[in-house]
């Protein structure tokens, strides 16, 4: 058993995030699993968030980005495909996304300064996949009936074209 991401971040040592990715990959591969749905790349920007919370590496976008990148390197250096999740960022909501459809009300400037930072680091670290969040982001997708999981504006225009991600999108 490994500690939650927030506990790993509390050590202040990025090598611990790399080690967590490495251990996760080795254990997964031993069980025949080649693809892990980790790490959570969300910035824990809302203390009332019922789902991200301790699954996040923290509140500081730069620190989260560094730890996400190290976890991905640790996992992928040891034979597992890592998944940064929940694009474009699930940290600023108070609704549990498995029971409802959260709305991320942030404007584009805030999204770029906070939420996207760890995902850019994940892409730079060579993340093999990115999982979209099942949430509505009006600043990126004006049709409030279309969640990020189904949005061409978010997946194709933003993630693929603007951010240059070429891996698998979940």
mmCIF file of C-alpha atoms in Angstrom:
data_model
loop_
_atom_site.group_PDB
_atom_site.id
_atom_site.type_symbol
_atom_site.label_atom_id
_atom_site.label_comp_id
_atom_site.label_asym_id
_atom_site.label_seq_id
_atom_site.Cartn_x
_atom_site.Cartn_y
_atom_site.Cartn_z
ATOM 1 C CA UNK A 1 0.000 0.000 0.000
ATOM 2 C CA UNK A 2 1.285 3.449 -0.902
ATOM 3 C CA UNK A 3 0.251 6.706 0.759
ATOM 4 C CA UNK A 4 -2.107 9.057 -1.052
ATOM 5 C CA UNK A 5 -0.585 11.639 -3.400
ATOM 6 C CA UNK A 6 -0.967 14.450 -0.869
ATOM 7 C CA UNK A 7 1.115 12.488 1.658
ATOM 8 C CA UNK A 8 3.795 11.875 -0.974
ATOM 9 C CA UNK A 9 3.821 15.603 -1.711
ATOM 10 C CA UNK A 10 4.186 16.383 1.996
ATOM 11 C CA UNK A 11 7.657 14.811 1.941
ATOM 12 C CA UNK A 12 8.802 17.626 -0.342
ATOM 13 C CA UNK A 13 10.924 15.197 -2.353
ATOM 14 C CA UNK A 14 10.043 14.587 -6.033
ATOM 15 C CA UNK A 15 12.004 11.325 -5.838
ATOM 16 C CA UNK A 16 9.171 9.959 -3.698
ATOM 17 C CA UNK A 17 6.687 10.586 -6.522
ATOM 18 C CA UNK A 18 9.053 8.823 -8.941
ATOM 19 C CA UNK A 19 9.332 5.897 -6.487
ATOM 20 C CA UNK A 20 5.531 5.712 -6.168
ATOM 21 C CA UNK A 21 5.220 5.548 -9.965
ATOM 22 C CA UNK A 22 7.942 2.905 -10.114
ATOM 23 C CA UNK A 23 6.369 0.741 -7.392
ATOM 24 C CA UNK A 24 2.917 1.106 -8.950
ATOM 25 C CA UNK A 25 4.278 -0.004 -12.328
ATOM 26 C CA UNK A 26 6.203 -2.973 -10.926
ATOM 27 C CA UNK A 27 3.209 -4.177 -8.892
ATOM 28 C CA UNK A 28 0.803 -3.633 -11.795
ATOM 29 C CA UNK A 29 3.034 -5.479 -14.241
ATOM 30 C CA UNK A 30 3.400 -8.369 -11.785
ATOM 31 C CA UNK A 31 -0.404 -8.670 -11.854
ATOM 32 C CA UNK A 32 -0.487 -8.495 -15.665
ATOM 33 C CA UNK A 33 -1.659 -4.869 -15.817
ATOM 34 C CA UNK A 34 0.217 -2.679 -18.277
ATOM 35 C CA UNK A 35 -1.870 0.489 -18.053
ATOM 36 C CA UNK A 36 -2.501 2.419 -14.844
ATOM 37 C CA UNK A 37 -5.046 5.174 -14.383
ATOM 38 C CA UNK A 38 -2.713 7.369 -12.336
ATOM 39 C CA UNK A 39 -1.600 9.956 -11.403
ATOM 40 C CA UNK A 40 -4.283 12.475 -10.506
ATOM 41 C CA UNK A 41 -2.989 15.698 -12.086
ATOM 42 C CA UNK A 42 -5.685 17.926 -10.615
ATOM 43 C CA UNK A 43 -4.708 20.887 -8.452
ATOM 44 C CA UNK A 44 -6.619 20.682 -5.171
ATOM 45 C CA UNK A 45 -7.809 24.283 -5.406
ATOM 46 C CA UNK A 46 -11.155 23.854 -3.615
ATOM 47 C CA UNK A 47 -10.995 22.515 -0.045
ATOM 48 C CA UNK A 48 -14.662 21.434 -0.311
ATOM 49 C CA UNK A 49 -13.895 19.103 -3.239
ATOM 50 C CA UNK A 50 -15.382 15.710 -2.293
ATOM 51 C CA UNK A 51 -13.468 13.577 -4.806
ATOM 52 C CA UNK A 52 -9.992 14.987 -5.522
ATOM 53 C CA UNK A 53 -8.763 16.094 -2.108
ATOM 54 C CA UNK A 54 -5.933 13.787 -0.892
ATOM 55 C CA UNK A 55 -5.736 12.125 -4.321
ATOM 56 C CA UNK A 56 -4.062 15.343 -5.521
ATOM 57 C CA UNK A 57 -0.417 16.235 -4.963
ATOM 58 C CA UNK A 58 -1.618 19.554 -3.520
ATOM 59 C CA UNK A 59 -2.684 23.155 -4.051
ATOM 60 C CA UNK A 60 0.388 24.582 -5.744
ATOM 61 C CA UNK A 61 0.206 24.101 -9.535
ATOM 62 C CA UNK A 62 4.001 24.088 -9.973
ATOM 63 C CA UNK A 63 4.563 21.548 -7.199
ATOM 64 C CA UNK A 64 1.730 19.357 -8.508
ATOM 65 C CA UNK A 65 3.198 19.550 -12.016
ATOM 66 C CA UNK A 66 6.655 18.478 -10.820
ATOM 67 C CA UNK A 67 5.276 15.510 -8.853
ATOM 68 C CA UNK A 68 2.919 14.427 -11.637
ATOM 69 C CA UNK A 69 5.830 14.420 -14.090
ATOM 70 C CA UNK A 70 7.981 12.363 -11.712
ATOM 71 C CA UNK A 71 5.225 9.813 -11.055
ATOM 72 C CA UNK A 72 4.726 9.425 -14.803
ATOM 73 C CA UNK A 73 8.459 8.959 -15.381
ATOM 74 C CA UNK A 74 8.652 6.406 -12.576
ATOM 75 C CA UNK A 75 5.732 4.402 -13.942
ATOM 76 C CA UNK A 76 6.714 4.551 -17.595
ATOM 77 C CA UNK A 77 10.410 3.909 -16.933
ATOM 78 C CA UNK A 78 9.278 0.635 -15.378
ATOM 79 C CA UNK A 79 6.949 -0.649 -18.054
ATOM 80 C CA UNK A 80 3.494 0.760 -17.307
ATOM 81 C CA UNK A 81 1.525 3.275 -19.332
ATOM 82 C CA UNK A 82 0.588 6.195 -17.031
ATOM 83 C CA UNK A 83 -2.587 8.281 -17.234
ATOM 84 C CA UNK A 84 -2.750 11.919 -16.094
ATOM 85 C CA UNK A 85 -6.286 12.700 -14.988
ATOM 86 C CA UNK A 86 -8.874 14.516 -14.987
ATOM 87 C CA UNK A 87 -8.341 16.936 -17.878
ATOM 88 C CA UNK A 88 -8.919 19.909 -18.070
ATOM 89 C CA UNK A 89 -8.851 19.926 -14.249
ATOM 90 C CA UNK A 90 -11.217 18.640 -11.572
ATOM 91 C CA UNK A 91 -9.786 20.412 -8.537
ATOM 92 C CA UNK A 92 -12.227 23.319 -8.251
ATOM 93 C CA UNK A 93 -15.603 21.706 -7.716
ATOM 94 C CA UNK A 94 -17.821 20.809 -4.774
ATOM 95 C CA UNK A 95 -19.801 18.129 -6.633
ATOM 96 C CA UNK A 96 -18.876 14.444 -6.769
ATOM 97 C CA UNK A 97 -18.594 13.700 -10.500
ATOM 98 C CA UNK A 98 -19.672 10.060 -10.177
ATOM 99 C CA UNK A 99 -23.098 11.215 -8.955
ATOM 100 C CA UNK A 100 -23.589 14.422 -10.925
ATOM 101 C CA UNK A 101 -22.105 16.690 -13.566
ATOM 102 C CA UNK A 102 -19.884 19.355 -11.948
ATOM 103 C CA UNK A 103 -19.398 22.750 -13.571
ATOM 104 C CA UNK A 104 -15.923 24.286 -13.462
ATOM 105 C CA UNK A 105 -16.726 28.007 -13.492
ATOM 106 C CA UNK A 106 -13.146 29.278 -13.929
ATOM 107 C CA UNK A 107 -12.268 31.590 -16.790
ATOM 108 C CA UNK A 108 -9.639 30.708 -19.402
ATOM 109 C CA UNK A 109 -6.924 32.743 -17.690
ATOM 110 C CA UNK A 110 -7.333 30.863 -14.404
ATOM 111 C CA UNK A 111 -7.548 27.503 -16.187
ATOM 112 C CA UNK A 112 -4.277 28.205 -17.989
ATOM 113 C CA UNK A 113 -2.504 29.446 -14.840
ATOM 114 C CA UNK A 114 -3.674 26.709 -12.466
ATOM 115 C CA UNK A 115 -5.547 23.738 -13.893
ATOM 116 C CA UNK A 116 -3.542 23.154 -17.101
ATOM 117 C CA UNK A 117 -0.103 23.449 -15.498
ATOM 118 C CA UNK A 118 0.194 19.808 -14.344
ATOM 119 C CA UNK A 119 -1.212 18.508 -17.630
ATOM 120 C CA UNK A 120 1.395 20.425 -19.597
ATOM 121 C CA UNK A 121 4.046 18.842 -17.358
ATOM 122 C CA UNK A 122 2.482 15.405 -17.893
ATOM 123 C CA UNK A 123 2.665 15.877 -21.656
ATOM 124 C CA UNK A 124 6.287 17.076 -21.426
ATOM 125 C CA UNK A 125 7.096 14.003 -19.305
ATOM 126 C CA UNK A 126 5.737 11.758 -22.053
ATOM 127 C CA UNK A 127 2.462 10.640 -20.463
ATOM 128 C CA UNK A 128 1.037 7.841 -22.566
ATOM 129 C CA UNK A 129 -2.562 8.775 -21.837
ATOM 130 C CA UNK A 130 -4.746 11.500 -20.395
ATOM 131 C CA UNK A 131 -8.182 10.920 -18.911
ATOM 132 C CA UNK A 132 -10.774 13.639 -19.336
ATOM 133 C CA UNK A 133 -12.934 14.700 -16.422
ATOM 134 C CA UNK A 134 -16.667 14.210 -16.608
ATOM 135 C CA UNK A 135 -17.465 17.859 -15.990
ATOM 136 C CA UNK A 136 -18.710 20.950 -17.779
ATOM 137 C CA UNK A 137 -16.264 23.799 -18.447
ATOM 138 C CA UNK A 138 -18.180 26.716 -20.041
ATOM 139 C CA UNK A 139 -14.997 28.748 -20.636
ATOM 140 C CA UNK A 140 -13.802 25.982 -22.979
ATOM 141 C CA UNK A 141 -17.054 24.432 -24.225
ATOM 142 C CA UNK A 142 -19.908 26.930 -24.578
ATOM 143 C CA UNK A 143 -22.550 24.197 -24.932
ATOM 144 C CA UNK A 144 -23.332 23.383 -21.283
ATOM 145 C CA UNK A 145 -24.847 20.067 -22.387
ATOM 146 C CA UNK A 146 -21.444 18.767 -23.512
ATOM 147 C CA UNK A 147 -19.025 17.585 -20.801
ATOM 148 C CA UNK A 148 -15.259 17.589 -21.309
ATOM 149 C CA UNK A 149 -15.429 13.836 -21.975
ATOM 150 C CA UNK A 150 -17.343 14.521 -25.210
ATOM 151 C CA UNK A 151 -16.100 17.989 -26.190
ATOM 152 C CA UNK A 152 -14.220 18.423 -29.461
ATOM 153 C CA UNK A 153 -13.280 21.919 -28.257
ATOM 154 C CA UNK A 154 -11.561 20.482 -25.189
ATOM 155 C CA UNK A 155 -10.131 17.239 -26.579
ATOM 156 C CA UNK A 156 -9.300 18.077 -30.170
ATOM 157 C CA UNK A 157 -8.705 21.827 -30.194
ATOM 158 C CA UNK A 158 -7.182 22.311 -26.750
ATOM 159 C CA UNK A 159 -5.561 19.030 -25.706
ATOM 160 C CA UNK A 160 -4.447 17.746 -29.099
ATOM 161 C CA UNK A 161 -3.812 20.859 -31.192
ATOM 162 C CA UNK A 162 -2.884 23.590 -28.724
ATOM 163 C CA UNK A 163 -1.157 21.473 -26.072
ATOM 164 C CA UNK A 164 0.291 18.976 -28.550
ATOM 165 C CA UNK A 165 -0.785 15.759 -26.826
ATOM 166 C CA UNK A 166 -0.415 12.744 -29.133
ATOM 167 C CA UNK A 167 -1.158 9.870 -26.745
ATOM 168 C CA UNK A 168 -4.347 8.063 -25.813
ATOM 169 C CA UNK A 169 -7.337 10.058 -24.558
ATOM 170 C CA UNK A 170 -9.634 8.268 -22.124
#
